[in-house]
């Protein structure tokens, strides 16, 4: 059944958009081990409501990719992908002043996990498509709105697998929009690229024995060297930022020891300690050279120290933002017309866009959330209702411009 709305009844469109947003927020698609069925059913219902075909693909079991399509007048042209992930990160419910999956509106703010990251954006895409479709206007290029799983745990079983499928190839994607980050001021932040992420586990094996002895070659001594190296390097990067106000997190290598493990008992020397490290590198870094540096740290730390590669992404070049990119030109022109300032940056984290950029598909990260504190992954995540609705108005100009490029 279609939902019929009088195309001039803006209030009704806004009401429907907020209701659908709340419904999506109330699905606790929270990591880990998500059952995505409820999300799939919700999206199918929403697509049906708008009157659009909806396809569900399973590149991996229990990891559905849902694609809702608005066909263009020239389906032979490369299409536009509007991508969003269905999963959200866990919450510390006792630290929230509102229910994390209640989607309650308090003082004009919609609270809930996913209000910024990024259920808001997926609903905005869908409600924009509803408005375009109902207006009777046809766009040149086909629009695909995709809902993908597991972005919050690296997209390994989500977007990374999706891009390998025939379904994906057949979509012939020319350009993609995906998530960004909220902006605390009037402008919007747009991401043209991302840093490169490595998750590494340093294994520091050592001589076991009694804790009362002074053995040589113990695991903890090696841990000490590795930690010193990491934190000395970190200090250098911090100073770089301090000394040059033009630099941002995107310009430096960040290293953090996030998990340190090992040992069985207080009076037993461990046979191994491990240090898990989160590494983020600018796309300008010589990754091979940095890998060689890490190897030299292992050597210096002592006998048998080695690195396990948990995630070892390759450097991905950012999307080019000049006149050669017709989609960017369309966005720039539209934003100028709407008198909206966007500042293109490099994302300090990673998103699913990297899987697209690697295939040479231009992709931009844009969350149309301004004048809002950055609360992704934080307690009391919210978006103002008027900010949420304003974004749909902007997309109603922006998405047709891109689709007609
Ligand atoms: Zn996200």
Tab-separated table of C-alpha atoms and ligand atoms in Angstrom:
chain	number	residue	atom	x	y	z
A	1	UNK	CA	0.000	0.000	0.000
A	2	UNK	CA	1.235	3.452	-0.927
A	3	UNK	CA	1.011	6.194	1.599
A	4	UNK	CA	-0.718	9.035	-0.217
A	5	UNK	CA	0.188	12.534	0.884
A	6	UNK	CA	-0.963	15.728	-0.786
A	7	UNK	CA	2.326	16.995	-2.338
A	8	UNK	CA	1.696	20.505	-0.953
A	9	UNK	CA	1.148	19.274	2.605
A	10	UNK	CA	4.652	19.881	3.937
A	11	UNK	CA	3.577	19.445	7.528
A	12	UNK	CA	2.323	15.940	6.824
A	13	UNK	CA	5.601	15.005	5.072
A	14	UNK	CA	7.556	16.268	8.067
A	15	UNK	CA	5.342	14.349	10.450
A	16	UNK	CA	5.791	11.110	8.492
A	17	UNK	CA	9.574	11.635	8.318
A	18	UNK	CA	9.869	12.087	12.092
A	19	UNK	CA	7.617	9.095	12.781
A	20	UNK	CA	9.669	6.842	10.498
A	21	UNK	CA	12.873	8.112	12.067
A	22	UNK	CA	11.543	7.304	15.533
A	23	UNK	CA	10.452	3.849	14.428
A	24	UNK	CA	13.914	3.099	13.006
A	25	UNK	CA	15.618	4.392	16.174
A	26	UNK	CA	13.473	2.103	18.312
A	27	UNK	CA	14.939	-0.992	16.622
A	28	UNK	CA	17.897	-1.878	18.874
A	29	UNK	CA	20.283	-2.820	16.057
A	30	UNK	CA	23.164	-2.528	18.478
A	31	UNK	CA	26.515	-4.281	18.209
A	32	UNK	CA	27.503	-7.076	18.726
A	33	UNK	CA	25.603	-10.052	17.178
A	34	UNK	CA	22.791	-8.062	15.616
A	35	UNK	CA	19.642	-9.702	14.293
A	36	UNK	CA	19.034	-7.448	11.280
A	37	UNK	CA	15.610	-8.924	10.448
A	38	UNK	CA	13.692	-6.143	12.145
A	39	UNK	CA	15.645	-3.507	10.205
A	40	UNK	CA	15.009	-5.341	6.927
A	41	UNK	CA	11.263	-5.556	7.619
A	42	UNK	CA	11.137	-1.881	8.541
A	43	UNK	CA	12.954	-0.795	5.361
A	44	UNK	CA	10.795	-3.059	3.181
A	45	UNK	CA	7.687	-1.497	4.710
A	46	UNK	CA	9.071	2.012	4.202
A	47	UNK	CA	9.978	1.314	0.556
A	48	UNK	CA	6.546	-0.162	-0.030
A	49	UNK	CA	5.021	2.903	1.587
A	50	UNK	CA	6.863	5.165	-0.860
A	51	UNK	CA	6.088	2.804	-3.741
A	52	UNK	CA	9.641	1.741	-4.564
A	53	UNK	CA	11.212	-1.654	-5.252
A	54	UNK	CA	13.357	-3.039	-2.458
A	55	UNK	CA	15.937	-5.757	-2.852
A	56	UNK	CA	17.612	-7.738	-0.067
A	57	UNK	CA	20.999	-9.303	-0.801
A	58	UNK	CA	22.954	-11.641	1.472
A	59	UNK	CA	26.642	-11.612	0.442
A	60	UNK	CA	27.222	-13.261	3.862
A	61	UNK	CA	24.647	-15.142	5.978
A	62	UNK	CA	22.750	-12.951	8.470
A	63	UNK	CA	24.349	-9.830	6.988
A	64	UNK	CA	21.640	-8.385	4.724
A	65	UNK	CA	22.197	-5.502	2.324
A	66	UNK	CA	18.939	-3.720	1.554
A	67	UNK	CA	18.714	-1.602	-1.612
A	68	UNK	CA	15.769	0.672	-2.405
A	69	UNK	CA	15.765	2.041	-5.957
A	70	UNK	CA	14.257	5.030	-7.750
A	71	UNK	CA	14.891	4.436	-11.429
A	72	UNK	CA	16.125	7.369	-13.516
A	73	UNK	CA	15.029	8.335	-17.023
A	74	UNK	CA	18.362	7.073	-18.355
A	75	UNK	CA	19.247	3.887	-16.452
A	76	UNK	CA	22.283	3.397	-18.697
A	77	UNK	CA	24.054	6.302	-16.916
A	78	UNK	CA	26.138	5.565	-13.810
A	79	UNK	CA	23.841	5.621	-10.772
A	80	UNK	CA	23.994	7.428	-7.424
A	81	UNK	CA	24.374	5.487	-4.176
A	82	UNK	CA	23.010	6.913	-0.913
A	83	UNK	CA	24.550	4.662	1.684
A	84	UNK	CA	23.811	4.193	5.372
A	85	UNK	CA	24.644	1.557	7.948
A	86	UNK	CA	21.914	-0.112	10.012
A	87	UNK	CA	24.015	-0.918	13.061
A	88	UNK	CA	24.732	1.312	16.035
A	89	UNK	CA	27.315	1.136	18.801
A	90	UNK	CA	26.521	-0.059	22.356
A	91	UNK	CA	25.248	2.303	25.046
A	92	UNK	CA	25.919	2.821	28.725
A	93	UNK	CA	22.191	3.160	29.487
A	94	UNK	CA	22.684	4.355	33.064
A	95	UNK	CA	24.636	7.371	31.758
A	96	UNK	CA	21.751	8.505	29.529
A	97	UNK	CA	19.104	10.965	30.712
A	98	UNK	CA	16.679	9.556	28.081
A	99	UNK	CA	16.011	6.000	26.924
A	100	UNK	CA	18.686	5.151	24.300
A	101	UNK	CA	16.135	3.291	22.156
A	102	UNK	CA	13.061	5.310	23.084
A	103	UNK	CA	13.359	7.992	20.356
A	104	UNK	CA	11.697	10.478	22.672
A	105	UNK	CA	11.460	14.140	21.738
A	106	UNK	CA	12.346	16.466	24.602
A	107	UNK	CA	12.630	20.244	24.096
A	108	UNK	CA	12.728	19.777	20.335
A	109	UNK	CA	15.561	17.218	20.540
A	110	UNK	CA	15.146	13.649	19.339
A	111	UNK	CA	17.179	11.379	21.627
A	112	UNK	CA	18.505	7.944	20.791
A	113	UNK	CA	21.447	5.825	19.685
A	114	UNK	CA	21.747	6.423	15.947
A	115	UNK	CA	20.240	9.916	15.881
A	116	UNK	CA	23.576	11.211	14.549
A	117	UNK	CA	25.299	7.973	13.544
A	118	UNK	CA	23.481	7.429	11.224
A	119	UNK	CA	19.843	6.377	11.156
A	120	UNK	CA	18.885	10.041	10.704
A	121	UNK	CA	20.702	10.176	7.376
A	122	UNK	CA	19.161	7.006	5.971
A	123	UNK	CA	15.660	8.259	6.820
A	124	UNK	CA	16.486	11.669	5.317
A	125	UNK	CA	17.545	9.947	2.070
A	126	UNK	CA	14.332	7.910	1.979
A	127	UNK	CA	12.041	10.824	2.837
A	128	UNK	CA	13.815	12.945	0.204
A	129	UNK	CA	13.195	10.222	-2.365
A	130	UNK	CA	9.536	10.104	-1.277
A	131	UNK	CA	9.204	13.847	-1.919
A	132	UNK	CA	10.963	13.632	-5.285
A	133	UNK	CA	8.783	10.708	-6.362
A	134	UNK	CA	5.528	12.300	-5.209
A	135	UNK	CA	6.394	15.554	-7.005
A	136	UNK	CA	6.300	13.621	-10.272
A	137	UNK	CA	9.747	14.972	-11.266
A	138	UNK	CA	11.945	12.387	-12.948
A	139	UNK	CA	15.704	12.336	-12.425
A	140	UNK	CA	18.203	11.359	-15.103
A	141	UNK	CA	20.256	8.915	-13.059
A	142	UNK	CA	18.976	6.045	-10.964
A	143	UNK	CA	19.142	6.523	-7.178
A	144	UNK	CA	19.946	3.575	-4.935
A	145	UNK	CA	19.483	3.923	-1.200
A	146	UNK	CA	21.479	1.172	0.500
A	147	UNK	CA	21.295	-0.059	4.080
A	148	UNK	CA	24.345	-2.054	5.111
A	149	UNK	CA	25.296	-4.052	8.223
A	150	UNK	CA	28.300	-3.987	10.532
A	151	UNK	CA	29.916	-0.663	9.597
A	152	UNK	CA	30.639	-0.100	13.273
A	153	UNK	CA	32.851	-3.182	13.374
A	154	UNK	CA	34.741	-2.405	10.179
A	155	UNK	CA	32.236	-3.427	7.487
A	156	UNK	CA	34.230	-6.606	6.850
A	157	UNK	CA	31.073	-8.714	6.454
A	158	UNK	CA	29.058	-5.742	5.187
A	159	UNK	CA	30.181	-3.224	2.566
A	160	UNK	CA	33.488	-5.043	1.975
A	161	UNK	CA	31.549	-8.111	0.809
A	162	UNK	CA	28.769	-6.182	-0.933
A	163	UNK	CA	31.195	-4.476	-3.344
A	164	UNK	CA	32.372	-7.915	-4.524
A	165	UNK	CA	28.880	-9.026	-5.634
A	166	UNK	CA	27.359	-9.098	-9.126
A	167	UNK	CA	24.431	-7.117	-7.704
A	168	UNK	CA	26.820	-4.316	-6.811
A	169	UNK	CA	28.528	-4.355	-10.215
A	170	UNK	CA	25.160	-4.291	-11.956
A	171	UNK	CA	24.224	-1.149	-10.039
A	172	UNK	CA	26.935	0.698	-12.021
A	173	UNK	CA	27.540	3.292	-9.312
A	174	UNK	CA	29.098	6.561	-10.411
A	175	UNK	CA	29.019	8.465	-7.156
A	176	UNK	CA	28.165	7.860	-3.493
A	177	UNK	CA	27.098	9.848	-0.454
A	178	UNK	CA	27.626	8.434	3.029
A	179	UNK	CA	27.974	9.604	6.623
A	180	UNK	CA	30.089	12.433	7.998
A	181	UNK	CA	30.070	14.061	11.420
A	182	UNK	CA	27.911	16.752	13.033
A	183	UNK	CA	29.251	20.294	13.020
A	184	UNK	CA	29.178	22.554	16.079
A	185	UNK	CA	28.789	25.719	14.009
A	186	UNK	CA	26.653	26.927	11.126
A	187	UNK	CA	28.635	25.199	8.361
A	188	UNK	CA	28.530	21.529	7.374
A	189	UNK	CA	31.549	19.270	7.343
A	190	UNK	CA	32.144	17.238	4.216
A	191	UNK	CA	34.663	14.434	4.011
A	192	UNK	CA	36.468	13.692	0.759
A	193	UNK	CA	38.741	11.023	2.194
A	194	UNK	CA	39.778	9.113	5.252
A	195	UNK	CA	42.832	8.156	7.188
A	196	UNK	CA	44.182	4.648	6.788
A	197	UNK	CA	43.483	2.287	9.692
A	198	UNK	CA	45.616	-0.528	11.046
A	199	UNK	CA	44.714	-2.642	14.046
A	200	UNK	CA	47.860	-4.433	15.136
A	201	UNK	CA	48.653	-6.873	17.909
A	202	UNK	CA	52.222	-6.838	19.177
A	203	UNK	CA	53.135	-10.278	20.563
A	204	UNK	CA	55.840	-10.106	23.223
A	205	UNK	CA	56.900	-13.653	24.173
A	206	UNK	CA	59.224	-14.219	27.117
A	207	UNK	CA	60.958	-16.619	29.443
A	208	UNK	CA	58.444	-18.102	31.896
A	209	UNK	CA	59.432	-18.939	35.485
A	210	UNK	CA	58.975	-17.956	39.114
A	211	UNK	CA	58.050	-14.371	39.851
A	212	UNK	CA	60.745	-14.122	42.555
A	213	UNK	CA	63.628	-14.567	40.087
A	214	UNK	CA	65.434	-12.143	37.813
A	215	UNK	CA	65.183	-13.977	34.499
A	216	UNK	CA	66.489	-12.515	31.288
A	217	UNK	CA	64.282	-12.133	28.218
A	218	UNK	CA	60.939	-11.635	30.004
A	219	UNK	CA	57.758	-10.642	28.186
A	220	UNK	CA	57.086	-7.501	30.225
A	221	UNK	CA	60.500	-5.998	29.409
A	222	UNK	CA	59.560	-6.187	25.745
A	223	UNK	CA	56.170	-4.653	26.461
A	224	UNK	CA	57.977	-1.759	28.079
A	225	UNK	CA	60.051	-1.064	24.956
A	226	UNK	CA	57.037	-1.249	22.630
A	227	UNK	CA	54.962	1.027	24.870
A	228	UNK	CA	57.829	3.531	25.076
A	229	UNK	CA	58.113	3.550	21.284
A	230	UNK	CA	54.374	4.030	20.837
A	231	UNK	CA	54.090	6.811	23.376
A	232	UNK	CA	57.265	8.603	22.275
A	233	UNK	CA	55.915	8.589	18.731
A	234	UNK	CA	52.562	9.840	19.991
A	235	UNK	CA	54.276	12.719	21.809
A	236	UNK	CA	56.033	13.784	18.588
A	237	UNK	CA	52.704	13.816	16.722
A	238	UNK	CA	51.024	15.786	19.520
A	239	UNK	CA	53.791	18.373	19.373
A	240	UNK	CA	53.390	18.655	15.606
A	241	UNK	CA	49.741	19.613	16.160
A	242	UNK	CA	50.605	22.002	18.967
A	243	UNK	CA	53.237	23.790	16.895
A	244	UNK	CA	51.146	24.209	13.753
A	245	UNK	CA	47.533	25.350	14.209
A	246	UNK	CA	46.862	24.640	10.500
A	247	UNK	CA	47.278	20.912	11.103
A	248	UNK	CA	44.440	18.651	12.254
A	249	UNK	CA	44.174	15.034	13.399
A	250	UNK	CA	43.967	14.124	9.708
A	251	UNK	CA	47.599	15.236	9.232
A	252	UNK	CA	49.298	13.103	11.869
A	253	UNK	CA	49.765	9.429	12.663
A	254	UNK	CA	47.820	8.504	15.794
A	255	UNK	CA	48.740	5.452	17.856
A	256	UNK	CA	46.916	4.149	20.911
A	257	UNK	CA	47.493	0.972	22.888
A	258	UNK	CA	43.869	-0.092	23.351
A	259	UNK	CA	44.167	-3.617	24.818
A	260	UNK	CA	47.015	-4.981	26.926
A	261	UNK	CA	46.785	-8.634	27.899
A	262	UNK	CA	48.813	-11.484	29.343
A	263	UNK	CA	49.774	-13.354	32.459
A	264	UNK	CA	48.104	-16.057	34.553
A	265	UNK	CA	49.168	-15.567	38.167
A	266	UNK	CA	51.050	-13.006	40.259
A	267	UNK	CA	54.082	-15.256	40.911
A	268	UNK	CA	54.354	-16.719	37.392
A	269	UNK	CA	56.227	-14.915	34.612
A	270	UNK	CA	54.010	-14.748	31.546
A	271	UNK	CA	55.030	-16.686	28.451
A	272	UNK	CA	53.541	-13.852	26.409
A	273	UNK	CA	52.016	-10.384	26.745
A	274	UNK	CA	50.166	-8.738	23.878
A	275	UNK	CA	49.480	-5.108	23.083
A	276	UNK	CA	46.712	-4.237	20.637
A	277	UNK	CA	47.267	-0.909	18.932
A	278	UNK	CA	44.924	1.328	16.928
A	279	UNK	CA	46.926	3.132	14.216
A	280	UNK	CA	45.512	5.874	11.940
A	281	UNK	CA	47.630	7.336	9.171
A	282	UNK	CA	47.208	10.268	6.792
A	283	UNK	CA	46.834	9.162	3.151
A	284	UNK	CA	50.085	11.002	2.420
A	285	UNK	CA	52.131	8.694	4.665
A	286	UNK	CA	54.595	6.163	3.231
A	287	UNK	CA	52.826	3.118	4.710
A	288	UNK	CA	55.631	0.692	3.798
A	289	UNK	CA	58.125	2.964	5.497
A	290	UNK	CA	56.017	3.173	8.644
A	291	UNK	CA	55.599	-0.608	8.674
A	292	UNK	CA	59.381	-0.922	8.524
A	293	UNK	CA	59.626	1.432	11.525
A	294	UNK	CA	57.240	-0.796	13.506
A	295	UNK	CA	59.325	-3.835	12.562
A	296	UNK	CA	62.437	-2.087	13.851
A	297	UNK	CA	60.644	-1.469	17.156
A	298	UNK	CA	60.012	-5.225	17.453
A	299	UNK	CA	63.660	-5.976	16.824
A	300	UNK	CA	64.732	-3.479	19.460
A	301	UNK	CA	62.178	-4.845	21.965
A	302	UNK	CA	63.842	-8.235	22.003
A	303	UNK	CA	63.780	-11.807	20.899
A	304	UNK	CA	60.647	-13.131	19.182
A	305	UNK	CA	58.531	-9.952	19.198
A	306	UNK	CA	56.192	-9.886	16.207
A	307	UNK	CA	53.107	-8.093	14.908
A	308	UNK	CA	49.803	-9.734	14.059
A	309	UNK	CA	47.803	-7.776	11.486
A	310	UNK	CA	44.172	-7.646	12.681
A	311	UNK	CA	43.167	-4.963	10.190
A	312	UNK	CA	45.709	-3.819	7.640
A	313	UNK	CA	44.036	-1.398	5.241
A	314	UNK	CA	45.912	0.040	2.315
A	315	UNK	CA	46.176	3.783	1.792
A	316	UNK	CA	43.134	5.032	-0.147
A	317	UNK	CA	43.356	8.250	-2.140
A	318	UNK	CA	40.663	10.850	-1.389
A	319	UNK	CA	37.933	11.777	-3.835
A	320	UNK	CA	39.034	14.582	-6.160
A	321	UNK	CA	37.081	17.780	-5.667
A	322	UNK	CA	37.570	19.804	-8.822
A	323	UNK	CA	35.774	20.444	-12.110
A	324	UNK	CA	36.632	16.917	-13.294
A	325	UNK	CA	34.151	15.608	-10.710
A	326	UNK	CA	30.713	16.502	-12.119
A	327	UNK	CA	28.932	15.283	-8.990
A	328	UNK	CA	31.021	17.555	-6.793
A	329	UNK	CA	30.376	20.480	-9.128
A	330	UNK	CA	26.631	19.812	-8.752
A	331	UNK	CA	26.950	19.757	-4.953
A	332	UNK	CA	29.079	22.903	-4.857
A	333	UNK	CA	26.648	24.797	-7.090
A	334	UNK	CA	23.627	23.692	-5.039
A	335	UNK	CA	25.267	24.568	-1.725
A	336	UNK	CA	26.261	27.967	-3.104
A	337	UNK	CA	22.691	28.554	-4.275
A	338	UNK	CA	21.374	27.622	-0.810
A	339	UNK	CA	24.031	29.836	0.786
A	340	UNK	CA	25.409	26.885	2.745
A	341	UNK	CA	29.070	26.647	3.657
A	342	UNK	CA	30.760	23.258	3.417
A	343	UNK	CA	34.369	22.629	4.361
A	344	UNK	CA	35.917	19.520	2.733
A	345	UNK	CA	38.124	17.593	5.148
A	346	UNK	CA	39.732	14.224	5.715
A	347	UNK	CA	37.781	11.988	8.119
A	348	UNK	CA	39.866	11.089	11.201
A	349	UNK	CA	38.179	7.669	11.492
A	350	UNK	CA	37.034	5.256	8.803
A	351	UNK	CA	33.638	4.643	7.177
A	352	UNK	CA	32.310	2.321	4.485
A	353	UNK	CA	33.210	4.983	1.881
A	354	UNK	CA	36.729	3.595	1.782
A	355	UNK	CA	35.501	0.400	0.095
A	356	UNK	CA	33.959	2.520	-2.670
A	357	UNK	CA	36.898	4.904	-3.103
A	358	UNK	CA	39.196	1.911	-3.465
A	359	UNK	CA	37.190	0.903	-6.531
A	360	UNK	CA	37.641	4.396	-7.926
A	361	UNK	CA	34.079	5.445	-7.102
A	362	UNK	CA	34.010	9.057	-5.886
A	363	UNK	CA	32.393	9.122	-2.431
A	364	UNK	CA	31.711	11.930	0.007
A	365	UNK	CA	30.863	11.778	3.700
A	366	UNK	CA	28.238	14.334	4.625
A	367	UNK	CA	26.001	14.522	7.694
A	368	UNK	CA	23.708	17.541	7.378
A	369	UNK	CA	23.743	18.150	11.131
A	370	UNK	CA	24.960	21.627	12.056
A	371	UNK	CA	24.981	23.713	15.253
A	372	UNK	CA	24.960	20.432	17.181
A	373	UNK	CA	27.466	18.894	19.593
A	374	UNK	CA	29.310	15.878	18.159
A	375	UNK	CA	27.656	13.011	20.029
A	376	UNK	CA	28.300	9.972	17.862
A	377	UNK	CA	29.135	6.995	20.108
A	378	UNK	CA	28.502	9.269	23.142
A	379	UNK	CA	25.853	9.315	25.881
A	380	UNK	CA	22.603	11.206	25.175
A	381	UNK	CA	23.116	11.211	21.406
A	382	UNK	CA	20.516	13.516	19.864
A	383	UNK	CA	19.575	15.606	16.859
A	384	UNK	CA	17.237	18.591	16.937
A	385	UNK	CA	13.981	17.857	15.156
A	386	UNK	CA	14.254	21.054	13.084
A	387	UNK	CA	17.853	20.176	12.108
A	388	UNK	CA	16.689	16.714	11.032
A	389	UNK	CA	13.902	18.185	8.887
A	390	UNK	CA	16.060	20.979	7.445
A	391	UNK	CA	18.418	18.314	6.078
A	392	UNK	CA	15.581	16.753	4.067
A	393	UNK	CA	14.904	20.159	2.490
A	394	UNK	CA	18.584	20.496	1.559
A	395	UNK	CA	18.722	16.949	0.158
A	396	UNK	CA	15.589	17.708	-1.871
A	397	UNK	CA	17.743	20.188	-3.831
A	398	UNK	CA	21.054	18.382	-3.520
A	399	UNK	CA	20.143	14.836	-4.541
A	400	UNK	CA	18.304	15.801	-7.774
A	401	UNK	CA	21.248	18.041	-8.699
A	402	UNK	CA	23.636	15.100	-8.300
A	403	UNK	CA	21.262	12.706	-10.071
A	404	UNK	CA	20.957	15.076	-13.013
A	405	UNK	CA	24.703	15.753	-13.262
B	1	LIG	ZN1	28.438	5.669	11.400
